[in-house]
Amino acid sequence: MGKSPLPFMTMTDLQRQSLQTPMTVLALNGSLRAGSFNGHALAAAEILAPHGMSMEFSCCTGIPLFNEDEERLGIPPVVELLGDRIRSANGLVIASPEYNFSISGVLKNTIDWLSRLPSRPLKGKPVAILSATAGAFGGARHQYELRKVLLGLDALVLQRPEVLIGNCRAKFDENGNLTDAATQQAIASAMQAFAAWISLLESGSSAVTTDAATHIALAV
């Protein structure tokens, strides 16, 4: 996916920083809808990410409903592939809508399958969360529930800044471009913080353990 300037804000305005060490982040969309606003948010995150951070994209399409009978026959190849992509990436960015005060069904199902992989791809993985919703709260309740699930799987979730894109229909144009300057700045700040979070966790410091990292994230 090629990068193109966003309307109303230049790269200079956003003061995008350059990373000393390049990194790759996997972006996972928790919506199956064509033209998903969360997909648009991830596309904006790619544009607004620091120089040196590249993004690859994935979704929950094609992943069957979790069933232990199916699991006994073998983990679906699509789940194995997603697990491999998560493991090989420096970090994971998840964007998803909020359905009925919680996580989208397809995203939770995907995480349930990933949790069954012996390699535990989410363990120790830096994760950032975005959400876009038509309502005013921007997916805050979904993010709370998702953070709990990821904590249980030992993922290392960036706590601040939060990106909650409420009233999303007014913030993207008909082509899916993010046109709201405040939201552009919020995503740019979050991606810069995420790059710093990844770098901290990859620094090799013996003080950064799975337990301690959750608390360190609050200060990033």
PDB file of C-alpha atoms in Angstrom:
ATOM      1  CA  MET A   1       0.000   0.000   0.000  1.00  0.00           C
ATOM      2  CA  GLY A   2       1.666   3.217  -1.141  1.00  0.00           C
ATOM      3  CA  LYS A   3       1.852   6.274   1.052  1.00  0.00           C
ATOM      4  CA  SER A   4       0.185   9.508  -0.043  1.00  0.00           C
ATOM      5  CA  PRO A   5      -0.226  12.842   1.762  1.00  0.00           C
ATOM      6  CA  LEU A   6      -3.298  13.234   3.940  1.00  0.00           C
ATOM      7  CA  PRO A   7      -5.556  16.247   3.379  1.00  0.00           C
ATOM      8  CA  PHE A   8      -5.178  19.369   5.511  1.00  0.00           C
ATOM      9  CA  MET A   9      -1.942  18.406   7.238  1.00  0.00           C
ATOM     10  CA  THR A  10       1.560  18.118   5.845  1.00  0.00           C
ATOM     11  CA  MET A  11       4.274  15.779   6.999  1.00  0.00           C
ATOM     12  CA  THR A  12       6.170  18.819   8.325  1.00  0.00           C
ATOM     13  CA  ASP A  13       3.153  19.855  10.370  1.00  0.00           C
ATOM     14  CA  LEU A  14       3.067  16.399  11.935  1.00  0.00           C
ATOM     15  CA  GLN A  15       6.816  16.449  12.690  1.00  0.00           C
ATOM     16  CA  ARG A  16       7.259  12.776  11.842  1.00  0.00           C
ATOM     17  CA  GLN A  17      10.475  11.510  13.346  1.00  0.00           C
ATOM     18  CA  SER A  18      12.917   9.072  11.799  1.00  0.00           C
ATOM     19  CA  LEU A  19      13.839   5.817  13.489  1.00  0.00           C
ATOM     20  CA  GLN A  20      17.466   4.871  13.983  1.00  0.00           C
ATOM     21  CA  THR A  21      16.615   1.220  13.378  1.00  0.00           C
ATOM     22  CA  PRO A  22      13.922   0.228  10.833  1.00  0.00           C
ATOM     23  CA  MET A  23      11.056  -1.886  12.106  1.00  0.00           C
ATOM     24  CA  THR A  24       8.088  -3.734  10.633  1.00  0.00           C
ATOM     25  CA  VAL A  25       4.641  -3.711  12.211  1.00  0.00           C
ATOM     26  CA  LEU A  26       1.726  -5.985  11.327  1.00  0.00           C
ATOM     27  CA  ALA A  27      -1.660  -4.234  11.161  1.00  0.00           C
ATOM     28  CA  LEU A  28      -4.678  -6.436  11.971  1.00  0.00           C
ATOM     29  CA  ASN A  29      -8.186  -5.258  11.088  1.00  0.00           C
ATOM     30  CA  GLY A  30     -10.914  -6.656  13.350  1.00  0.00           C
ATOM     31  CA  SER A  31     -13.678  -5.807  10.888  1.00  0.00           C
ATOM     32  CA  LEU A  32     -14.731  -7.823   7.842  1.00  0.00           C
ATOM     33  CA  ARG A  33     -16.707  -5.008   6.226  1.00  0.00           C
ATOM     34  CA  ALA A  34     -15.567  -3.710   2.866  1.00  0.00           C
ATOM     35  CA  GLY A  35     -14.647  -0.070   3.348  1.00  0.00           C
ATOM     36  CA  SER A  36     -14.162  -0.558   7.094  1.00  0.00           C
ATOM     37  CA  PHE A  37     -13.360   2.659   8.947  1.00  0.00           C
ATOM     38  CA  ASN A  38     -10.881   0.690  11.031  1.00  0.00           C
ATOM     39  CA  GLY A  39      -9.160  -0.390   7.842  1.00  0.00           C
ATOM     40  CA  HIS A  40      -9.021   3.279   6.856  1.00  0.00           C
ATOM     41  CA  ALA A  41      -7.559   4.097  10.284  1.00  0.00           C
ATOM     42  CA  LEU A  42      -4.807   1.532   9.750  1.00  0.00           C
ATOM     43  CA  ALA A  43      -4.071   3.004   6.324  1.00  0.00           C
ATOM     44  CA  ALA A  44      -3.744   6.417   7.970  1.00  0.00           C
ATOM     45  CA  ALA A  45      -1.444   4.924  10.609  1.00  0.00           C
ATOM     46  CA  GLU A  46       0.858   3.683   7.855  1.00  0.00           C
ATOM     47  CA  ILE A  47       1.085   7.190   6.425  1.00  0.00           C
ATOM     48  CA  LEU A  48       1.564   8.835   9.808  1.00  0.00           C
ATOM     49  CA  ALA A  49       4.034   6.326  11.261  1.00  0.00           C
ATOM     50  CA  PRO A  50       7.627   7.431  11.866  1.00  0.00           C
ATOM     51  CA  HIS A  51      10.031   7.204   8.956  1.00  0.00           C
ATOM     52  CA  GLY A  52      11.571   3.752   9.110  1.00  0.00           C
ATOM     53  CA  MET A  53       8.468   1.970  10.364  1.00  0.00           C
ATOM     54  CA  SER A  54       6.911  -0.147   7.614  1.00  0.00           C
ATOM     55  CA  MET A  55       3.492  -1.745   7.936  1.00  0.00           C
ATOM     56  CA  GLU A  56       2.091  -4.988   6.589  1.00  0.00           C
ATOM     57  CA  PHE A  57      -1.644  -5.690   6.636  1.00  0.00           C
ATOM     58  CA  SER A  58      -3.789  -8.624   7.679  1.00  0.00           C
ATOM     59  CA  CYS A  59      -7.411  -9.311   8.619  1.00  0.00           C
ATOM     60  CA  CYS A  60      -9.637 -11.962  10.181  1.00  0.00           C
ATOM     61  CA  THR A  61     -11.093 -13.168   6.877  1.00  0.00           C
ATOM     62  CA  GLY A  62     -11.168 -16.925   6.331  1.00  0.00           C
ATOM     63  CA  ILE A  63     -10.555 -17.941   9.938  1.00  0.00           C
ATOM     64  CA  PRO A  64     -13.134 -20.574  10.983  1.00  0.00           C
ATOM     65  CA  LEU A  65     -15.059 -20.425  14.242  1.00  0.00           C
ATOM     66  CA  PHE A  66     -12.960 -21.819  17.045  1.00  0.00           C
ATOM     67  CA  ASN A  67     -13.918 -25.413  17.794  1.00  0.00           C
ATOM     68  CA  GLU A  68     -11.866 -27.874  19.827  1.00  0.00           C
ATOM     69  CA  ASP A  69     -13.007 -30.672  17.524  1.00  0.00           C
ATOM     70  CA  GLU A  70     -11.495 -28.756  14.614  1.00  0.00           C
ATOM     71  CA  GLU A  71      -8.381 -28.036  16.664  1.00  0.00           C
ATOM     72  CA  ARG A  72      -7.795 -31.752  17.208  1.00  0.00           C
ATOM     73  CA  LEU A  73      -7.657 -32.123  13.436  1.00  0.00           C
ATOM     74  CA  GLY A  74      -4.950 -29.478  13.275  1.00  0.00           C
ATOM     75  CA  ILE A  75      -4.605 -25.716  13.509  1.00  0.00           C
ATOM     76  CA  PRO A  76      -5.987 -24.124  10.313  1.00  0.00           C
ATOM     77  CA  PRO A  77      -3.185 -23.016   7.967  1.00  0.00           C
ATOM     78  CA  VAL A  78      -4.583 -19.464   7.895  1.00  0.00           C
ATOM     79  CA  VAL A  79      -4.074 -19.265  11.674  1.00  0.00           C
ATOM     80  CA  GLU A  80      -0.564 -20.715  11.428  1.00  0.00           C
ATOM     81  CA  LEU A  81       0.286 -18.119   8.787  1.00  0.00           C
ATOM     82  CA  LEU A  82      -1.056 -15.249  10.887  1.00  0.00           C
ATOM     83  CA  GLY A  83       0.895 -16.504  13.891  1.00  0.00           C
ATOM     84  CA  ASP A  84       4.067 -16.615  11.807  1.00  0.00           C
ATOM     85  CA  ARG A  85       3.478 -13.063  10.588  1.00  0.00           C
ATOM     86  CA  ILE A  86       2.938 -11.809  14.136  1.00  0.00           C
ATOM     87  CA  ARG A  87       6.101 -13.517  15.357  1.00  0.00           C
ATOM     88  CA  SER A  88       8.213 -12.073  12.552  1.00  0.00           C
ATOM     89  CA  ALA A  89       6.938  -8.512  13.038  1.00  0.00           C
ATOM     90  CA  ASN A  90       8.428  -6.127  15.559  1.00  0.00           C
ATOM     91  CA  GLY A  91       4.953  -5.205  16.756  1.00  0.00           C
ATOM     92  CA  LEU A  92       1.227  -5.625  16.165  1.00  0.00           C
ATOM     93  CA  VAL A  93      -1.334  -2.852  15.653  1.00  0.00           C
ATOM     94  CA  ILE A  94      -4.967  -3.884  16.069  1.00  0.00           C
ATOM     95  CA  ALA A  95      -7.852  -1.734  14.854  1.00  0.00           C
ATOM     96  CA  SER A  96     -11.402  -2.897  15.431  1.00  0.00           C
ATOM     97  CA  PRO A  97     -14.953  -1.630  15.859  1.00  0.00           C
ATOM     98  CA  GLU A  98     -16.932  -2.034  19.071  1.00  0.00           C
ATOM     99  CA  TYR A  99     -19.920  -4.366  18.903  1.00  0.00           C
ATOM    100  CA  ASN A 100     -22.386  -4.434  21.811  1.00  0.00           C
ATOM    101  CA  PHE A 101     -19.958  -2.873  24.282  1.00  0.00           C
ATOM    102  CA  SER A 102     -17.163  -5.352  23.503  1.00  0.00           C
ATOM    103  CA  ILE A 103     -14.712  -6.890  21.028  1.00  0.00           C
ATOM    104  CA  SER A 104     -15.857  -7.766  17.532  1.00  0.00           C
ATOM    105  CA  GLY A 105     -16.683 -11.452  17.221  1.00  0.00           C
ATOM    106  CA  VAL A 106     -14.233 -12.097  14.402  1.00  0.00           C
ATOM    107  CA  LEU A 107     -11.359 -10.493  16.288  1.00  0.00           C
ATOM    108  CA  LYS A 108     -12.049 -12.451  19.484  1.00  0.00           C
ATOM    109  CA  ASN A 109     -12.310 -15.641  17.443  1.00  0.00           C
ATOM    110  CA  THR A 110      -8.972 -14.882  15.791  1.00  0.00           C
ATOM    111  CA  ILE A 111      -7.315 -14.292  19.154  1.00  0.00           C
ATOM    112  CA  ASP A 112      -8.829 -17.518  20.509  1.00  0.00           C
ATOM    113  CA  TRP A 113      -7.209 -19.457  17.665  1.00  0.00           C
ATOM    114  CA  LEU A 114      -3.873 -17.657  18.079  1.00  0.00           C
ATOM    115  CA  SER A 115      -3.856 -18.565  21.762  1.00  0.00           C
ATOM    116  CA  ARG A 116      -3.837 -22.266  20.818  1.00  0.00           C
ATOM    117  CA  LEU A 117      -0.618 -22.071  18.829  1.00  0.00           C
ATOM    118  CA  PRO A 118       2.255 -23.751  20.715  1.00  0.00           C
ATOM    119  CA  SER A 119       4.527 -20.863  19.730  1.00  0.00           C
ATOM    120  CA  ARG A 120       2.302 -18.330  21.572  1.00  0.00           C
ATOM    121  CA  PRO A 121       2.859 -15.515  19.055  1.00  0.00           C
ATOM    122  CA  LEU A 122       1.279 -12.851  21.279  1.00  0.00           C
ATOM    123  CA  LYS A 123       3.487 -13.573  24.299  1.00  0.00           C
ATOM    124  CA  GLY A 124       5.866 -10.658  24.772  1.00  0.00           C
ATOM    125  CA  LYS A 125       4.665  -8.998  21.550  1.00  0.00           C
ATOM    126  CA  PRO A 126       4.343  -5.194  21.607  1.00  0.00           C
ATOM    127  CA  VAL A 127       0.750  -4.275  20.689  1.00  0.00           C
ATOM    128  CA  ALA A 128      -0.986  -0.959  19.968  1.00  0.00           C
ATOM    129  CA  ILE A 129      -4.755  -0.557  19.695  1.00  0.00           C
ATOM    130  CA  LEU A 130      -6.846   1.798  17.555  1.00  0.00           C
ATOM    131  CA  SER A 131     -10.608   1.883  17.207  1.00  0.00           C
ATOM    132  CA  ALA A 132     -13.069   3.797  15.053  1.00  0.00           C
ATOM    133  CA  THR A 133     -16.804   3.815  15.719  1.00  0.00           C
ATOM    134  CA  ALA A 134     -19.849   5.741  14.582  1.00  0.00           C
ATOM    135  CA  GLY A 135     -20.675   6.491  18.222  1.00  0.00           C
ATOM    136  CA  ALA A 136     -19.130   9.222  20.317  1.00  0.00           C
ATOM    137  CA  PHE A 137     -16.978   7.032  22.571  1.00  0.00           C
ATOM    138  CA  GLY A 138     -14.699   5.736  19.812  1.00  0.00           C
ATOM    139  CA  GLY A 139     -14.622   2.128  20.987  1.00  0.00           C
ATOM    140  CA  ALA A 140     -13.444   2.775  24.551  1.00  0.00           C
ATOM    141  CA  ARG A 141     -15.343  -0.202  25.964  1.00  0.00           C
ATOM    142  CA  HIS A 142     -14.024  -2.477  23.237  1.00  0.00           C
ATOM    143  CA  GLN A 143     -10.478  -1.363  23.988  1.00  0.00           C
ATOM    144  CA  TYR A 144     -10.928  -2.073  27.697  1.00  0.00           C
ATOM    145  CA  GLU A 145     -12.109  -5.606  26.974  1.00  0.00           C
ATOM    146  CA  LEU A 146      -9.386  -6.209  24.394  1.00  0.00           C
ATOM    147  CA  ARG A 147      -6.669  -5.058  26.768  1.00  0.00           C
ATOM    148  CA  LYS A 148      -7.846  -7.601  29.350  1.00  0.00           C
ATOM    149  CA  VAL A 149      -7.721 -10.416  26.802  1.00  0.00           C
ATOM    150  CA  LEU A 150      -4.261  -9.442  25.573  1.00  0.00           C
ATOM    151  CA  LEU A 151      -2.980  -9.108  29.132  1.00  0.00           C
ATOM    152  CA  GLY A 152      -4.044 -12.693  29.777  1.00  0.00           C
ATOM    153  CA  LEU A 153      -1.968 -13.788  26.783  1.00  0.00           C
ATOM    154  CA  ASP A 154       1.120 -11.883  27.978  1.00  0.00           C
ATOM    155  CA  ALA A 155       1.056  -9.366  25.134  1.00  0.00           C
ATOM    156  CA  LEU A 156       2.705  -6.040  25.985  1.00  0.00           C
ATOM    157  CA  VAL A 157       0.089  -3.424  25.172  1.00  0.00           C
ATOM    158  CA  LEU A 158       0.945   0.256  24.797  1.00  0.00           C
ATOM    159  CA  GLN A 159      -1.247   2.053  27.342  1.00  0.00           C
ATOM    160  CA  ARG A 160      -0.897   5.663  26.208  1.00  0.00           C
ATOM    161  CA  PRO A 161      -1.762   7.542  24.108  1.00  0.00           C
ATOM    162  CA  GLU A 162      -5.163   6.022  23.393  1.00  0.00           C
ATOM    163  CA  VAL A 163      -6.632   6.410  19.904  1.00  0.00           C
ATOM    164  CA  LEU A 164     -10.434   6.484  20.102  1.00  0.00           C
ATOM    165  CA  ILE A 165     -11.955   7.723  16.848  1.00  0.00           C
ATOM    166  CA  GLY A 166     -15.556   8.601  17.649  1.00  0.00           C
ATOM    167  CA  ASN A 167     -18.096   9.906  15.111  1.00  0.00           C
ATOM    168  CA  CYS A 168     -15.853   8.360  12.489  1.00  0.00           C
ATOM    169  CA  ARG A 169     -18.151   9.003   9.531  1.00  0.00           C
ATOM    170  CA  ALA A 170     -17.387  12.707   9.866  1.00  0.00           C
ATOM    171  CA  LYS A 171     -13.624  12.153  10.000  1.00  0.00           C
ATOM    172  CA  PHE A 172     -13.025  10.212   6.782  1.00  0.00           C
ATOM    173  CA  ASP A 173     -13.965  11.288   3.281  1.00  0.00           C
ATOM    174  CA  GLU A 174     -15.795   9.170   0.711  1.00  0.00           C
ATOM    175  CA  ASN A 175     -12.495   7.649  -0.413  1.00  0.00           C
ATOM    176  CA  GLY A 176     -11.503   6.564   3.087  1.00  0.00           C
ATOM    177  CA  ASN A 177      -8.941   9.324   3.645  1.00  0.00           C
ATOM    178  CA  LEU A 178      -8.647  10.613   7.189  1.00  0.00           C
ATOM    179  CA  THR A 179      -9.439  14.335   7.021  1.00  0.00           C
ATOM    180  CA  ASP A 180      -9.710  15.256  10.704  1.00  0.00           C
ATOM    181  CA  ALA A 181      -6.540  17.042  11.810  1.00  0.00           C
ATOM    182  CA  ALA A 182      -6.891  16.200  15.508  1.00  0.00           C
ATOM    183  CA  THR A 183      -7.258  12.505  14.723  1.00  0.00           C
ATOM    184  CA  GLN A 184      -4.279  12.634  12.382  1.00  0.00           C
ATOM    185  CA  GLN A 185      -2.208  14.082  15.199  1.00  0.00           C
ATOM    186  CA  ALA A 186      -3.489  11.485  17.677  1.00  0.00           C
ATOM    187  CA  ILE A 187      -2.538   8.613  15.388  1.00  0.00           C
ATOM    188  CA  ALA A 188       0.858  10.139  14.600  1.00  0.00           C
ATOM    189  CA  SER A 189       1.586  10.537  18.317  1.00  0.00           C
ATOM    190  CA  ALA A 190       0.467   6.977  19.053  1.00  0.00           C
ATOM    191  CA  MET A 191       2.634   5.504  16.315  1.00  0.00           C
ATOM    192  CA  GLN A 192       5.650   7.455  17.537  1.00  0.00           C
ATOM    193  CA  ALA A 193       5.012   6.202  21.079  1.00  0.00           C
ATOM    194  CA  PHE A 194       4.593   2.673  19.758  1.00  0.00           C
ATOM    195  CA  ALA A 195       7.953   2.851  17.998  1.00  0.00           C
ATOM    196  CA  ALA A 196       9.537   3.963  21.277  1.00  0.00           C
ATOM    197  CA  TRP A 197       7.754   1.135  23.113  1.00  0.00           C
ATOM    198  CA  ILE A 198       9.041  -1.454  20.648  1.00  0.00           C
ATOM    199  CA  SER A 199      12.572  -0.065  20.886  1.00  0.00           C
ATOM    200  CA  LEU A 200      12.435  -0.192  24.678  1.00  0.00           C
ATOM    201  CA  LEU A 201      11.309  -3.807  24.690  1.00  0.00           C
ATOM    202  CA  GLU A 202      13.938  -4.788  22.123  1.00  0.00           C
ATOM    203  CA  SER A 203      16.730  -2.985  23.974  1.00  0.00           C
ATOM    204  CA  GLY A 204      17.680  -6.182  25.784  1.00  0.00           C
ATOM    205  CA  SER A 205      17.384  -4.617  29.212  1.00  0.00           C
ATOM    206  CA  SER A 206      17.018  -7.355  31.802  1.00  0.00           C
ATOM    207  CA  ALA A 207      14.734  -5.013  33.743  1.00  0.00           C
ATOM    208  CA  VAL A 208      12.061  -5.145  31.040  1.00  0.00           C
ATOM    209  CA  THR A 209      10.147  -8.305  31.878  1.00  0.00           C
ATOM    210  CA  THR A 210       6.647  -9.287  30.821  1.00  0.00           C
ATOM    211  CA  ASP A 211       5.291  -8.195  34.206  1.00  0.00           C
ATOM    212  CA  ALA A 212       7.230  -4.956  34.466  1.00  0.00           C
ATOM    213  CA  ALA A 213       6.611  -3.902  30.869  1.00  0.00           C
ATOM    214  CA  THR A 214       2.902  -3.426  31.483  1.00  0.00           C
ATOM    215  CA  HIS A 215       3.725  -0.734  34.023  1.00  0.00           C
ATOM    216  CA  ILE A 216       6.521   0.818  31.976  1.00  0.00           C
ATOM    217  CA  ALA A 217       4.061   1.275  29.091  1.00  0.00           C
ATOM    218  CA  LEU A 218       2.163   3.846  31.129  1.00  0.00           C
ATOM    219  CA  ALA A 219       5.169   6.149  31.001  1.00  0.00           C
ATOM    220  CA  VAL A 220       5.991   5.854  27.293  1.00  0.00           C
TER     221      VAL A 220
END
